[in-house]
Amino acid sequence: RGDLYSVPAKDGATRNLTSTPAIRERDPAWSPDGRWIAYLSDETGEYEIWIRPQDGEGAPRQITKGTDSWINGLVWSPDSRMIAYGDKRNRLWYVDVESGEKRQADVSAYAAIRDYTFSPDGRWIGYFSADDGQLKKISTNGGVPVALCAVTLCEVLAFLT
């Protein structure tokens, strides 16, 4: 249904990290520190965010619980302490990997928030809001979104890549 594999870039063995034929895993994302792989799993009946050691040793750990919508695009913070993600209800979230505490950063009335990234120091999440054509940021310590500037989608894509 969708196991996760680790394939070495050069030499070494390919490893099946999950070996769960009755469960679907998808959308893996390596942590910046190289220790973890975050992914989506339907093990609980709904897709939730899980992490597991990249070497396949040790048990996986469920990060989110009670998710009520399809999840898109896992993005790690530079320090590997948080994961940002969007959902089908047009919300942008971020979750603390250690505690599992999740916070809603913003919600769009018109379209899914799919273009987002953490600042290099991990203190901000930058993203494009289709509602008002603004590039915005929000502090990972809470607060409200701050508009930075009006931009076109092409400018946003250039900024996020």
Short mmCIF file of C-alpha atoms in Angstrom, two decimals:
data_model
loop_
_atom_site.label_atom_id
_atom_site.label_comp_id
_atom_site.label_asym_id
_atom_site.label_seq_id
_atom_site.Cartn_x
_atom_site.Cartn_y
_atom_site.Cartn_z
CA ARG A 1 0.00 0.00 0.00
CA GLY A 2 2.89 2.39 0.42
CA ASP A 3 5.94 1.40 2.45
CA LEU A 4 8.83 3.82 2.91
CA TYR A 5 12.31 2.86 1.74
CA SER A 6 15.71 4.39 2.32
CA VAL A 7 17.95 4.12 -0.72
CA PRO A 8 21.62 5.12 -0.37
CA ALA A 9 22.99 7.69 -2.78
CA LYS A 10 26.03 5.57 -3.52
CA ASP A 11 26.91 2.33 -1.72
CA GLY A 12 24.85 0.37 0.76
CA ALA A 13 21.66 -1.57 1.12
CA THR A 14 18.14 -0.41 0.38
CA ARG A 15 16.07 -0.61 3.57
CA ASN A 16 12.32 -0.92 4.00
CA LEU A 17 11.71 1.44 6.92
CA THR A 18 8.08 0.58 7.59
CA SER A 19 7.18 -2.96 6.41
CA THR A 20 3.47 -2.38 7.01
CA PRO A 21 1.46 -3.99 4.18
CA ALA A 22 -1.94 -3.03 5.62
CA ILE A 23 -0.99 0.61 6.21
CA ARG A 24 -0.21 3.35 3.71
CA GLU A 25 2.68 5.73 4.30
CA ARG A 26 3.34 8.68 2.00
CA ASP A 27 5.12 12.03 1.59
CA PRO A 28 8.36 11.37 3.52
CA ALA A 29 10.55 14.32 4.52
CA TRP A 30 14.06 14.04 6.02
CA SER A 31 14.82 16.20 9.02
CA PRO A 32 17.62 18.75 8.47
CA ASP A 33 19.74 17.08 11.19
CA GLY A 34 19.45 13.78 9.29
CA ARG A 35 18.11 11.86 12.29
CA TRP A 36 14.42 11.53 11.41
CA ILE A 37 12.02 10.90 8.58
CA ALA A 38 8.59 12.48 8.93
CA TYR A 39 5.77 10.99 6.89
CA LEU A 40 2.02 10.61 6.70
CA SER A 41 0.47 7.31 7.77
CA ASP A 42 -3.13 6.09 7.84
CA GLU A 43 -2.35 3.61 10.65
CA THR A 44 -5.01 5.19 12.91
CA GLY A 45 -7.64 5.30 10.15
CA GLU A 46 -6.89 8.90 9.16
CA TYR A 47 -3.64 10.38 7.90
CA GLU A 48 -1.48 11.70 10.72
CA ILE A 49 2.13 12.86 10.90
CA TRP A 50 4.59 10.27 12.21
CA ILE A 51 8.37 10.30 12.58
CA ARG A 52 10.84 7.46 12.80
CA PRO A 53 14.63 7.20 12.98
CA GLN A 54 16.16 7.41 9.52
CA ASP A 55 18.16 4.23 10.09
CA GLY A 56 14.97 2.21 10.55
CA GLU A 57 15.91 1.28 14.12
CA GLY A 58 13.47 2.06 16.89
CA ALA A 59 9.74 2.54 16.93
CA PRO A 60 7.85 5.18 14.97
CA ARG A 61 6.21 7.99 16.92
CA GLN A 62 2.87 9.61 16.09
CA ILE A 63 3.20 13.42 16.14
CA THR A 64 -0.35 14.61 15.36
CA LYS A 65 -3.66 13.23 16.60
CA GLY A 66 -7.23 14.01 15.61
CA THR A 67 -6.42 15.57 12.25
CA ASP A 68 -9.68 16.42 10.51
CA SER A 69 -8.48 17.05 6.95
CA TRP A 70 -6.14 15.81 4.23
CA ILE A 71 -2.56 16.94 4.98
CA ASN A 72 -0.22 18.49 2.38
CA GLY A 73 3.50 19.19 2.27
CA LEU A 74 5.58 18.44 5.38
CA VAL A 75 8.33 21.05 5.88
CA TRP A 76 10.85 20.74 8.71
CA SER A 77 12.24 23.71 10.62
CA PRO A 78 16.03 24.13 10.25
CA ASP A 79 16.62 22.90 13.82
CA SER A 80 14.41 19.79 13.29
CA ARG A 81 12.13 20.81 16.18
CA MET A 82 8.98 21.70 14.20
CA ILE A 83 7.09 20.63 11.10
CA ALA A 84 4.84 22.95 9.09
CA TYR A 85 2.04 21.57 6.92
CA GLY A 86 -1.10 22.65 5.12
CA ASP A 87 -4.44 20.92 4.87
CA LYS A 88 -7.42 20.63 2.55
CA ARG A 89 -9.41 23.07 4.69
CA ASN A 90 -6.94 25.78 3.60
CA ARG A 91 -5.19 25.98 6.97
CA LEU A 92 -1.48 26.31 7.65
CA TRP A 93 -0.27 24.51 10.78
CA TYR A 94 2.97 23.92 12.60
CA VAL A 95 3.62 21.25 15.20
CA ASP A 96 6.28 20.82 17.86
CA VAL A 97 7.89 17.44 17.17
CA GLU A 98 8.71 16.71 20.81
CA SER A 99 5.39 17.65 22.46
CA GLY A 100 2.97 17.16 19.54
CA GLU A 101 1.47 20.59 20.27
CA LYS A 102 0.10 22.01 17.05
CA ARG A 103 -0.84 25.58 16.25
CA GLN A 104 -2.86 26.98 13.40
CA ALA A 105 -0.82 29.70 11.74
CA ASP A 106 -3.43 30.97 9.26
CA VAL A 107 -6.44 29.97 7.18
CA SER A 108 -7.36 31.03 3.65
CA ALA A 109 -10.90 31.70 2.52
CA TYR A 110 -10.04 30.89 -1.10
CA ALA A 111 -7.27 28.35 -1.58
CA ALA A 112 -4.98 25.88 0.15
CA ILE A 113 -1.82 27.38 1.60
CA ARG A 114 0.83 25.29 -0.12
CA ASP A 115 3.87 27.54 -0.38
CA TYR A 116 5.60 27.97 2.99
CA THR A 117 9.02 27.70 4.57
CA PHE A 118 10.77 28.37 7.86
CA SER A 119 13.21 31.24 8.28
CA PRO A 120 16.85 30.12 8.66
CA ASP A 121 16.66 30.61 12.45
CA GLY A 122 13.29 28.78 12.68
CA ARG A 123 11.58 31.73 14.40
CA TRP A 124 9.23 32.52 11.50
CA ILE A 125 7.21 30.75 8.85
CA GLY A 126 6.97 32.63 5.56
CA TYR A 127 4.10 31.87 3.18
CA PHE A 128 1.95 33.20 0.38
CA SER A 129 -1.67 34.13 1.08
CA ALA A 130 -3.91 33.85 -1.98
CA ASP A 131 -6.64 35.77 -0.12
CA ASP A 132 -4.91 39.10 -0.51
CA GLY A 133 -1.85 38.35 -2.66
CA GLN A 134 0.47 39.02 0.25
CA LEU A 135 3.69 37.36 1.28
CA LYS A 136 3.28 36.90 5.04
CA LYS A 137 5.17 35.67 8.05
CA ILE A 138 4.11 34.40 11.44
CA SER A 139 6.21 33.87 14.53
CA THR A 140 6.60 30.27 15.68
CA ASN A 141 6.17 31.66 19.20
CA GLY A 142 2.55 32.54 18.35
CA GLY A 143 0.97 35.77 17.33
CA VAL A 144 -0.80 36.94 14.23
CA PRO A 145 0.32 36.84 10.59
CA VAL A 146 2.23 39.90 9.41
CA ALA A 147 1.96 41.01 5.77
CA LEU A 148 5.33 41.70 4.20
CA CYS A 149 4.42 42.76 0.68
CA ALA A 150 2.04 42.20 -2.21
CA VAL A 151 3.53 39.82 -4.74
CA THR A 152 2.68 37.81 -7.81
CA LEU A 153 2.67 34.02 -7.68
CA CYS A 154 5.84 33.95 -9.81
CA GLU A 155 7.63 36.10 -7.25
CA VAL A 156 6.47 33.80 -4.44
CA LEU A 157 7.74 30.71 -6.20
CA ALA A 158 11.10 32.38 -6.79
CA PHE A 159 11.29 33.35 -3.08
CA LEU A 160 10.45 29.87 -1.81
CA THR A 161 12.91 28.01 -4.01
#
